[in-house]
GROMACS .gro file of N, CA and C in nm:
model
  501
    1UNK      N    1   7.831  12.156  13.005
    1UNK     CA    2   7.948  12.187  13.022
    1UNK      C    3   7.971  12.257  13.152
    2UNK      N    4   8.073  12.232  13.218
    2UNK     CA    5   8.117  12.254  13.335
    2UNK      C    6   8.282  12.328  13.378
    3UNK      N    7   8.294  12.455  13.396
    3UNK     CA    8   8.414  12.528  13.388
    3UNK      C    9   8.467  12.539  13.566
    4UNK      N   10   8.569  12.457  13.588
    4UNK     CA   11   8.622  12.446  13.728
    4UNK      C   12   8.747  12.496  13.715
    5UNK      N   13   8.814  12.519  13.848
    5UNK     CA   14   8.960  12.578  13.845
    5UNK      C   15   9.018  12.457  13.804
    6UNK      N   16   9.136  12.511  13.791
    6UNK     CA   17   9.292  12.406  13.740
    6UNK      C   18   9.299  12.332  13.843
    7UNK      N   19   9.310  12.200  13.863
    7UNK     CA   20   9.370  12.118  13.975
    7UNK      C   21   9.508  12.091  13.969
    8UNK      N   22   9.543  12.039  14.074
    8UNK     CA   23   9.660  11.940  14.047
    8UNK      C   24   9.669  11.854  13.960
    9UNK      N   25   9.579  11.770  13.965
    9UNK     CA   26   9.517  11.658  13.884
    9UNK      C   27   9.568  11.674  13.735
   10UNK      N   28   9.526  11.798  13.723
   10UNK     CA   29   9.503  11.852  13.553
   10UNK      C   30   9.661  11.894  13.523
   11UNK      N   31   9.748  11.918  13.579
   11UNK     CA   32   9.880  11.978  13.568
   11UNK      C   33   9.946  11.916  13.415
   12UNK      N   34   9.970  11.755  13.425
   12UNK     CA   35   9.995  11.661  13.320
   12UNK      C   36   9.920  11.698  13.197
   13UNK      N   37   9.764  11.697  13.225
   13UNK     CA   38   9.716  11.720  13.050
   13UNK      C   39   9.725  11.851  13.029
   14UNK      N   40   9.749  11.990  13.104
   14UNK     CA   41   9.788  12.082  13.068
   14UNK      C   42   9.938  12.109  12.984
   15UNK      N   43  10.032  12.019  13.054
   15UNK     CA   44  10.163  12.015  12.997
   15UNK      C   45  10.170  11.966  12.846
   16UNK      N   46  10.060  11.818  12.830
   16UNK     CA   47  10.060  11.766  12.750
   16UNK      C   48  10.001  11.859  12.610
   17UNK      N   49   9.856  11.927  12.654
   17UNK     CA   50   9.820  12.022  12.580
   17UNK      C   51   9.929  12.147  12.513
   18UNK      N   52   9.990  12.183  12.597
   18UNK     CA   53  10.107  12.268  12.589
   18UNK      C   54  10.207  12.239  12.478
   19UNK      N   55  10.217  12.106  12.504
   19UNK     CA   56  10.337  12.055  12.388
   19UNK      C   57  10.261  12.036  12.252
   20UNK      N   58  10.154  11.964  12.266
   20UNK     CA   59  10.057  11.971  12.142
   20UNK      C   60  10.053  12.100  12.075
   21UNK      N   61  10.002  12.183  12.132
   21UNK     CA   62   9.942  12.324  12.074
   21UNK      C   63  10.110  12.412  12.029
   22UNK      N   64  10.178  12.413  12.114
   22UNK     CA   65  10.282  12.513  12.120
   22UNK      C   66  10.422  12.475  12.088
   23UNK      N   67  10.421  12.337  12.067
   23UNK     CA   68  10.541  12.267  12.044
   23UNK      C   69  10.638  12.254  12.149
   24UNK      N   70  10.605  12.236  12.288
   24UNK     CA   71  10.679  12.240  12.393
   24UNK      C   72  10.639  12.282  12.509
   25UNK      N   73  10.658  12.274  12.625
   25UNK     CA   74  10.604  12.291  12.769
   25UNK      C   75  10.600  12.441  12.778
   26UNK      N   76  10.649  12.533  12.720
   26UNK     CA   77  10.669  12.688  12.783
   26UNK      C   78  10.566  12.762  12.645
   27UNK      N   79  10.528  12.838  12.668
   27UNK     CA   80  10.458  12.964  12.607
   27UNK      C   81  10.547  13.058  12.591
   28UNK      N   82  10.562  13.160  12.497
   28UNK     CA   83  10.611  13.293  12.507
   28UNK      C   84  10.545  13.380  12.438
   29UNK      N   85  10.536  13.507  12.524
   29UNK     CA   86  10.475  13.593  12.480
   29UNK      C   87  10.527  13.733  12.521
   30UNK      N   88  10.538  13.808  12.416
   30UNK     CA   89  10.655  13.954  12.410
   30UNK      C   90  10.752  13.902  12.460
   31UNK      N   91  10.833  13.908  12.557
   31UNK     CA   92  10.952  13.846  12.594
   31UNK      C   93  10.967  13.776  12.728
   32UNK      N   94  10.847  13.757  12.760
   32UNK     CA   95  10.800  13.662  12.877
   32UNK      C   96  10.796  13.510  12.835
   33UNK      N   97  10.819  13.435  12.932
   33UNK     CA   98  10.824  13.290  12.899
   33UNK      C   99  10.754  13.212  12.996
   34UNK      N  100  10.644  13.180  13.000
   34UNK     CA  101  10.554  13.109  13.040
   34UNK      C  102  10.521  12.954  13.069
   35UNK      N  103  10.544  12.911  13.184
   35UNK     CA  104  10.498  12.757  13.181
   35UNK      C  105  10.344  12.727  13.230
   36UNK      N  106  10.286  12.702  13.124
   36UNK     CA  107  10.116  12.673  13.150
   36UNK      C  108  10.065  12.601  13.268
   37UNK      N  109  10.143  12.510  13.283
   37UNK     CA  110  10.101  12.368  13.352
   37UNK      C  111  10.120  12.455  13.492
   38UNK      N  112  10.192  12.561  13.516
   38UNK     CA  113  10.199  12.611  13.676
   38UNK      C  114  10.128  12.752  13.695
   39UNK      N  115  10.077  12.747  13.612
   39UNK     CA  116   9.993  12.865  13.611
   39UNK      C  117   9.840  12.853  13.661
   40UNK      N  118   9.800  12.941  13.726
   40UNK     CA  119   9.630  12.944  13.766
   40UNK      C  120   9.560  12.903  13.619
   41UNK      N  121   9.443  12.844  13.619
   41UNK     CA  122   9.339  12.894  13.488
   41UNK      C  123   9.211  12.773  13.512
   42UNK      N  124   9.166  12.743  13.421
   42UNK     CA  125   9.022  12.698  13.414
   42UNK      C  126   9.021  12.571  13.342
   43UNK      N  127   8.958  12.456  13.351
   43UNK     CA  128   8.919  12.361  13.246
   43UNK      C  129   8.804  12.324  13.235
   44UNK      N  130   8.784  12.320  13.129
   44UNK     CA  131   8.635  12.285  13.089
   44UNK      C  132   8.575  12.117  13.056
   45UNK      N  133   8.490  12.080  13.098
   45UNK     CA  134   8.429  11.917  13.103
   45UNK      C  135   8.287  11.927  13.052
   46UNK      N  136   8.316  11.840  12.975
   46UNK     CA  137   8.199  11.791  12.935
   46UNK      C  138   8.158  11.659  12.969
   47UNK      N  139   8.079  11.639  13.057
   47UNK     CA  140   8.106  11.505  13.164
   47UNK      C  141   8.233  11.489  13.209
   48UNK      N  142   8.276  11.342  13.197
   48UNK     CA  143   8.411  11.343  13.219
   48UNK      C  144   8.552  11.384  13.101
   49UNK      N  145   8.488  11.447  13.053
   49UNK     CA  146   8.593  11.469  12.938
   49UNK      C  147   8.602  11.603  12.952
   50UNK      N  148   8.752  11.615  12.930
   50UNK     CA  149   8.819  11.750  12.929
   50UNK      C  150   8.789  11.855  12.762
   51UNK      N  151   8.723  11.931  12.741
   51UNK     CA  152   8.697  12.004  12.656
   51UNK      C  153   8.765  12.130  12.610
   52UNK      N  154   8.803  12.158  12.692
   52UNK     CA  155   8.904  12.306  12.686
   52UNK      C  156   8.974  12.347  12.808
   53UNK      N  157   9.099  12.448  12.813
   53UNK     CA  158   9.142  12.488  12.879
   53UNK      C  159   9.196  12.641  12.897
   54UNK      N  160   9.218  12.685  12.981
   54UNK     CA  161   9.274  12.838  12.990
   54UNK      C  162   9.351  12.850  13.118
   55UNK      N  163   9.453  12.942  13.096
   55UNK     CA  164   9.546  12.979  13.180
   55UNK      C  165   9.595  13.135  13.200
   56UNK      N  166   9.634  13.177  13.317
   56UNK     CA  167   9.679  13.341  13.324
   56UNK      C  168   9.771  13.352  13.410
   57UNK      N  169   9.764  13.477  13.395
   57UNK     CA  170   9.860  13.525  13.459
   57UNK      C  171   9.852  13.677  13.516
   58UNK      N  172   9.834  13.690  13.664
   58UNK     CA  173   9.775  13.831  13.714
   58UNK      C  174   9.904  13.899  13.758
   59UNK      N  175   9.935  14.049  13.698
   59UNK     CA  176  10.069  14.139  13.712
   59UNK      C  177   9.992  14.252  13.765
   60UNK      N  178   9.949  14.293  13.915
   60UNK     CA  179   9.880  14.410  13.949
   60UNK      C  180   9.771  14.466  13.904
   61UNK      N  181   9.745  14.519  13.833
   61UNK     CA  182   9.579  14.542  13.764
   61UNK      C  183   9.578  14.478  13.633
   62UNK      N  184   9.674  14.424  13.600
   62UNK     CA  185   9.627  14.349  13.473
   62UNK      C  186   9.649  14.214  13.491
   63UNK      N  187   9.600  14.151  13.374
   63UNK     CA  188   9.582  13.984  13.367
   63UNK      C  189   9.628  13.981  13.218
   64UNK      N  190   9.695  13.865  13.209
   64UNK     CA  191   9.736  13.829  13.065
   64UNK      C  192   9.668  13.687  13.071
   65UNK      N  193   9.596  13.669  12.959
   65UNK     CA  194   9.566  13.510  12.921
   65UNK      C  195   9.632  13.488  12.838
   66UNK      N  196   9.715  13.370  12.918
   66UNK     CA  197   9.840  13.314  12.852
   66UNK      C  198   9.780  13.206  12.729
   67UNK      N  199   9.714  13.095  12.756
   67UNK     CA  200   9.665  13.018  12.662
   67UNK      C  201   9.481  12.991  12.698
   68UNK      N  202   9.416  12.972  12.584
   68UNK     CA  203   9.320  12.960  12.561
   68UNK      C  204   9.261  12.847  12.436
   69UNK      N  205   9.221  12.739  12.507
   69UNK     CA  206   9.230  12.591  12.414
   69UNK      C  207   9.122  12.547  12.403
   70UNK      N  208   9.002  12.578  12.319
   70UNK     CA  209   8.874  12.501  12.289
   70UNK      C  210   8.860  12.373  12.220
   71UNK      N  211   8.859  12.248  12.277
   71UNK     CA  212   8.915  12.134  12.207
   71UNK      C  213   8.795  12.135  12.054
   72UNK      N  214   8.674  12.188  12.095
   72UNK     CA  215   8.599  12.161  11.993
   72UNK      C  216   8.542  12.329  11.983
   73UNK      N  217   8.544  12.351  11.852
   73UNK     CA  218   8.514  12.497  11.802
   73UNK      C  219   8.329  12.516  11.801
   74UNK      N  220   8.273  12.656  11.818
   74UNK     CA  221   8.143  12.700  11.777
   74UNK      C  222   8.046  12.625  11.907
   75UNK      N  223   8.105  12.567  12.040
   75UNK     CA  224   8.060  12.520  12.104
   75UNK      C  225   8.024  12.570  12.258
   76UNK      N  226   8.080  12.691  12.276
   76UNK     CA  227   8.081  12.790  12.369
   76UNK      C  228   8.193  12.761  12.496
   77UNK      N  229   8.290  12.674  12.437
   77UNK     CA  230   8.378  12.656  12.524
   77UNK      C  231   8.473  12.735  12.575
   78UNK      N  232   8.544  12.818  12.453
   78UNK     CA  233   8.633  12.963  12.475
   78UNK      C  234   8.555  13.050  12.508
   79UNK      N  235   8.438  13.087  12.485
   79UNK     CA  236   8.325  13.172  12.547
   79UNK      C  237   8.340  13.150  12.718
   80UNK      N  238   8.296  13.025  12.719
   80UNK     CA  239   8.272  12.979  12.885
   80UNK      C  240   8.415  13.021  12.973
   81UNK      N  241   8.527  12.963  12.906
   81UNK     CA  242   8.655  12.992  12.977
   81UNK      C  243   8.729  13.136  12.953
   82UNK      N  244   8.654  13.202  12.878
   82UNK     CA  245   8.706  13.343  12.884
   82UNK      C  246   8.622  13.414  12.979
   83UNK      N  247   8.506  13.375  12.988
   83UNK     CA  248   8.424  13.436  13.112
   83UNK      C  249   8.494  13.436  13.242
   84UNK      N  250   8.486  13.277  13.246
   84UNK     CA  251   8.558  13.237  13.413
   84UNK      C  252   8.710  13.309  13.407
   85UNK      N  253   8.823  13.350  13.297
   85UNK     CA  254   8.930  13.405  13.321
   85UNK      C  255   8.890  13.586  13.388
   86UNK      N  256   8.790  13.620  13.308
   86UNK     CA  257   8.708  13.738  13.344
   86UNK      C  258   8.714  13.788  13.443
   87UNK      N  259   8.612  13.680  13.497
   87UNK     CA  260   8.542  13.709  13.660
   87UNK      C  261   8.711  13.716  13.747
   88UNK      N  262   8.801  13.610  13.744
   88UNK     CA  263   8.895  13.556  13.810
   88UNK      C  264   8.974  13.676  13.793
   89UNK      N  265   9.020  13.759  13.682
   89UNK     CA  266   9.061  13.905  13.718
   89UNK      C  267   9.028  14.004  13.779
   90UNK      N  268   8.874  14.046  13.754
   90UNK     CA  269   8.808  14.107  13.831
   90UNK      C  270   8.820  14.089  13.940
   91UNK      N  271   8.814  13.969  14.022
   91UNK     CA  272   8.828  13.957  14.187
   91UNK      C  273   8.940  13.980  14.191
   92UNK      N  274   9.077  13.973  14.117
   92UNK     CA  275   9.210  14.025  14.168
   92UNK      C  276   9.249  14.102  14.183
   93UNK      N  277   9.112  14.228  14.135
   93UNK     CA  278   9.141  14.329  14.102
   93UNK      C  279   9.231  14.431  13.990
   94UNK      N  280   9.180  14.324  13.880
   94UNK     CA  281   9.232  14.354  13.754
   94UNK      C  282   9.156  14.468  13.702
   95UNK      N  283   9.196  14.573  13.616
   95UNK     CA  284   9.120  14.674  13.546
   95UNK      C  285   9.150  14.646  13.406
   96UNK      N  286   9.215  14.519  13.322
   96UNK     CA  287   9.248  14.533  13.208
   96UNK      C  288   9.304  14.369  13.168
   97UNK      N  289   9.243  14.314  13.103
   97UNK     CA  290   9.282  14.169  13.017
   97UNK      C  291   9.343  14.141  12.875
   98UNK      N  292   9.447  14.126  12.873
   98UNK     CA  293   9.484  14.106  12.748
   98UNK      C  294   9.570  13.965  12.690
   99UNK      N  295   9.617  13.940  12.594
   99UNK     CA  296   9.622  13.807  12.529
   99UNK      C  297   9.716  13.851  12.409
  100UNK      N  298   9.805  13.750  12.357
  100UNK     CA  299   9.891  13.780  12.243
  100UNK      C  300   9.861  13.636  12.150
  101UNK      N  301   9.832  13.690  12.065
  101UNK     CA  302   9.853  13.586  11.925
  101UNK      C  303   9.933  13.576  11.801
  102UNK      N  304   9.955  13.508  11.725
  102UNK     CA  305  10.072  13.530  11.588
  102UNK      C  306   9.950  13.609  11.490
  103UNK      N  307   9.998  13.635  11.416
  103UNK     CA  308   9.924  13.699  11.266
  103UNK      C  309   9.875  13.608  11.217
  104UNK      N  310   9.879  13.461  11.220
  104UNK     CA  311   9.808  13.408  11.109
  104UNK      C  312   9.712  13.356  11.182
  105UNK      N  313   9.670  13.379  11.329
  105UNK     CA  314   9.570  13.309  11.399
  105UNK      C  315   9.409  13.399  11.373
  106UNK      N  316   9.413  13.381  11.258
  106UNK     CA  317   9.252  13.507  11.239
  106UNK      C  318   9.145  13.423  11.275
  107UNK      N  319   9.130  13.296  11.352
  107UNK     CA  320   9.021  13.215  11.415
  107UNK      C  321   9.026  13.336  11.568
  108UNK      N  322   9.135  13.305  11.615
  108UNK     CA  323   9.170  13.391  11.747
  108UNK      C  324   9.131  13.502  11.719
  109UNK      N  325   9.154  13.589  11.628
  109UNK     CA  326   9.165  13.729  11.610
  109UNK      C  327   9.006  13.759  11.605
  110UNK      N  328   8.919  13.672  11.530
  110UNK     CA  329   8.784  13.703  11.534
  110UNK      C  330   8.741  13.696  11.630
  111UNK      N  331   8.774  13.558  11.728
  111UNK     CA  332   8.711  13.529  11.832
  111UNK      C  333   8.738  13.641  11.968
  112UNK      N  334   8.834  13.707  11.980
  112UNK     CA  335   8.866  13.795  12.075
  112UNK      C  336   8.780  13.934  12.056
  113UNK      N  337   8.779  13.979  11.886
  113UNK     CA  338   8.775  14.091  11.886
  113UNK      C  339   8.591  14.088  11.889
  114UNK      N  340   8.509  13.972  11.865
  114UNK     CA  341   8.392  13.958  11.905
  114UNK      C  342   8.366  13.996  12.028
  115UNK      N  343   8.443  13.940  12.115
  115UNK     CA  344   8.442  13.953  12.247
  115UNK      C  345   8.489  14.075  12.329
  116UNK      N  346   8.504  14.179  12.255
  116UNK     CA  347   8.545  14.320  12.320
  116UNK      C  348   8.675  14.369  12.315
  117UNK      N  349   8.777  14.271  12.247
  117UNK     CA  350   8.905  14.333  12.252
  117UNK      C  351   8.946  14.364  12.171
  118UNK      N  352   9.026  14.471  12.174
  118UNK     CA  353   9.114  14.556  12.049
  118UNK      C  354   9.216  14.520  12.040
  119UNK      N  355   9.278  14.545  11.867
  119UNK     CA  356   9.424  14.519  11.875
  119UNK      C  357   9.490  14.640  11.914
  120UNK      N  358   9.589  14.608  12.023
  120UNK     CA  359   9.628  14.741  12.098
  120UNK      C  360   9.821  14.748  12.017
  121UNK      N  361   9.880  14.614  11.994
  121UNK     CA  362   9.976  14.677  11.930
  121UNK      C  363  10.022  14.502  11.865
  122UNK      N  364  10.106  14.567  11.712
  122UNK     CA  365  10.139  14.479  11.664
  122UNK      C  366  10.267  14.458  11.656
  123UNK      N  367  10.367  14.362  11.695
  123UNK     CA  368  10.502  14.350  11.706
  123UNK      C  369  10.536  14.253  11.573
  124UNK      N  370  10.618  14.320  11.467
  124UNK     CA  371  10.627  14.267  11.383
  124UNK      C  372  10.779  14.175  11.368
  125UNK      N  373  10.801  14.083  11.306
  125UNK     CA  374  10.930  13.971  11.291
  125UNK      C  375  10.927  13.968  11.443
  126UNK      N  376  10.849  13.936  11.528
  126UNK     CA  377  10.896  13.886  11.660
  126UNK      C  378  10.968  13.717  11.691
  127UNK      N  379  10.878  13.651  11.611
  127UNK     CA  380  10.886  13.513  11.590
  127UNK      C  381  11.035  13.470  11.565
  128UNK      N  382  11.095  13.578  11.510
  128UNK     CA  383  11.231  13.542  11.452
  128UNK      C  384  11.313  13.526  11.608
  129UNK      N  385  11.277  13.595  11.716
  129UNK     CA  386  11.372  13.554  11.824
  129UNK      C  387  11.280  13.464  11.902
  130UNK      N  388  11.165  13.438  11.914
  130UNK     CA  389  11.130  13.332  11.947
  130UNK      C  390  11.145  13.218  11.923
  131UNK      N  391  11.174  13.169  11.779
  131UNK     CA  392  11.257  13.057  11.739
  131UNK      C  393  11.378  13.047  11.785
  132UNK      N  394  11.467  13.144  11.819
  132UNK     CA  395  11.572  13.047  11.923
  132UNK      C  396  11.561  12.997  12.047
  133UNK      N  397  11.425  13.037  12.120
  133UNK     CA  398  11.403  12.964  12.213
  133UNK      C  399  11.309  12.804  12.179
  134UNK      N  400  11.248  12.845  12.083
  134UNK     CA  401  11.130  12.726  11.989
  134UNK      C  402  11.180  12.696  11.847
  135UNK      N  403  11.306  12.639  11.837
  135UNK     CA  404  11.312  12.611  11.692
  135UNK      C  405  11.233  12.531  11.623
  136UNK      N  406  11.186  12.471  11.692
  136UNK     CA  407  11.069  12.374  11.627
  136UNK      C  408  10.910  12.475  11.588
  137UNK      N  409  10.941  12.596  11.592
  137UNK     CA  410  10.848  12.666  11.552
  137UNK      C  411  10.832  12.715  11.402
  138UNK      N  412  10.718  12.666  11.337
  138UNK     CA  413  10.728  12.676  11.215
  138UNK      C  414  10.722  12.802  11.131
  139UNK      N  415  10.790  12.813  11.022
  139UNK     CA  416  10.762  12.918  10.925
  139UNK      C  417  10.659  12.970  10.843
  140UNK      N  418  10.587  12.869  10.844
  140UNK     CA  419  10.423  12.880  10.745
  140UNK      C  420  10.305  12.847  10.895
  141UNK      N  421  10.218  12.909  10.885
  141UNK     CA  422  10.121  12.895  11.012
  141UNK      C  423   9.998  12.846  10.951
  142UNK      N  424   9.878  12.908  11.013
  142UNK     CA  425   9.720  12.849  10.952
  142UNK      C  426   9.748  12.945  10.835
  143UNK      N  427   9.674  12.849  10.748
  143UNK     CA  428   9.614  12.896  10.630
  143UNK      C  429   9.701  12.952  10.510
  144UNK      N  430   9.810  12.884  10.543
  144UNK     CA  431   9.955  12.918  10.462
  144UNK      C  432  10.013  13.070  10.472
  145UNK      N  433   9.960  13.113  10.583
  145UNK     CA  434  10.009  13.244  10.618
  145UNK      C  435  10.152  13.223  10.673
  146UNK      N  436  10.262  13.315  10.670
  146UNK     CA  437  10.399  13.313  10.699
  146UNK      C  438  10.406  13.364  10.844
  147UNK      N  439  10.431  13.269  10.916
  147UNK     CA  440  10.445  13.303  11.078
  147UNK      C  441  10.534  13.379  11.094
  148UNK      N  442  10.501  13.539  11.162
  148UNK     CA  443  10.583  13.607  11.186
  148UNK      C  444  10.596  13.712  11.312
  149UNK      N  445  10.450  13.743  11.348
  149UNK     CA  446  10.435  13.854  11.421
  149UNK      C  447  10.340  13.829  11.512
  150UNK      N  448  10.351  13.905  11.650
  150UNK     CA  449  10.238  13.882  11.730
  150UNK      C  450  10.143  13.998  11.746
  151UNK      N  451  10.024  13.947  11.773
  151UNK     CA  452   9.942  14.040  11.783
  151UNK      C  453   9.849  14.070  11.911
  152UNK      N  454   9.886  14.191  11.975
  152UNK     CA  455   9.852  14.224  12.118
  152UNK      C  456   9.716  14.242  12.124
  153UNK      N  457   9.602  14.212  12.178
  153UNK     CA  458   9.439  14.267  12.210
  153UNK      C  459   9.476  14.263  12.338
  154UNK      N  460   9.354  14.347  12.381
  154UNK     CA  461   9.317  14.392  12.486
  154UNK      C  462   9.165  14.420  12.561
  155UNK      N  463   9.145  14.411  12.654
  155UNK     CA  464   8.995  14.460  12.700
  155UNK      C  465   8.993  14.520  12.863
  156UNK      N  466   8.878  14.644  12.869
  156UNK     CA  467   8.912  14.686  13.007
  156UNK      C  468   8.816  14.613  13.056
  157UNK      N  469   8.827  14.607  13.177
  157UNK     CA  470   8.742  14.520  13.289
  157UNK      C  471   8.712  14.612  13.364
  158UNK      N  472   8.583  14.604  13.431
  158UNK     CA  473   8.516  14.713  13.550
  158UNK      C  474   8.432  14.615  13.635
  159UNK      N  475   8.438  14.583  13.764
  159UNK     CA  476   8.394  14.535  13.855
  159UNK      C  477   8.252  14.622  13.859
  160UNK      N  478   8.119  14.537  13.857
  160UNK     CA  479   8.002  14.594  13.853
  160UNK      C  480   7.898  14.461  13.838
  161UNK      N  481   7.776  14.510  13.945
  161UNK     CA  482   7.685  14.424  13.933
  161UNK      C  483   7.704  14.279  13.944
  162UNK      N  484   7.737  14.212  13.857
  162UNK     CA  485   7.744  14.066  13.886
  162UNK      C  486   7.905  14.023  13.873
  163UNK      N  487   7.965  14.080  13.883
  163UNK     CA  488   8.071  14.078  13.925
  163UNK      C  489   8.205  14.098  13.812
  164UNK      N  490   8.137  14.163  13.686
  164UNK     CA  491   8.232  14.167  13.606
  164UNK      C  492   8.131  14.270  13.482
  165UNK      N  493   8.191  14.359  13.425
  165UNK     CA  494   8.175  14.379  13.302
  165UNK      C  495   8.234  14.452  13.177
  166UNK      N  496   8.244  14.480  13.092
  166UNK     CA  497   8.318  14.527  12.978
  166UNK      C  498   8.328  14.658  12.967
  167UNK      N  499   8.443  14.734  13.009
  167UNK     CA  500   8.384  14.882  12.949
  167UNK      C  501   8.470  14.931  12.831
   0.00000   0.00000   0.00000
């Protein structure tokens, strides 16, 4: 498995993955609209096959993990991508990393909390407003759970030793 910086030749694939996963070319987190195909990020490859993607946005001393997508679960792809984003965030001078998921995404909530993230905020009923931008967003999400809330998770970062550590 090899994690590399997202390159210009990967942008079309990022756009396709974003449309497949998020129902369009954009991702909305909080009140911010992101175009993942235009963001910095990382690709994870197994041989010549792309098996994962992460995109992020640095803002001052904070880094938002905008998207993370592992095409195979339980293979270490998500962990490798998250580590790459954490290192990039620390190198950019960030002291925190945060992300937003939805209330139905139990797999993501488990993934992030097991890697040191804490739930910072739950914004109830925010998907109603997001549906105005993305009308195809379903009413029912994973595991038959009504899709309605955003869950923000964060993790403190600190440069140390090998370039990063969680504090």
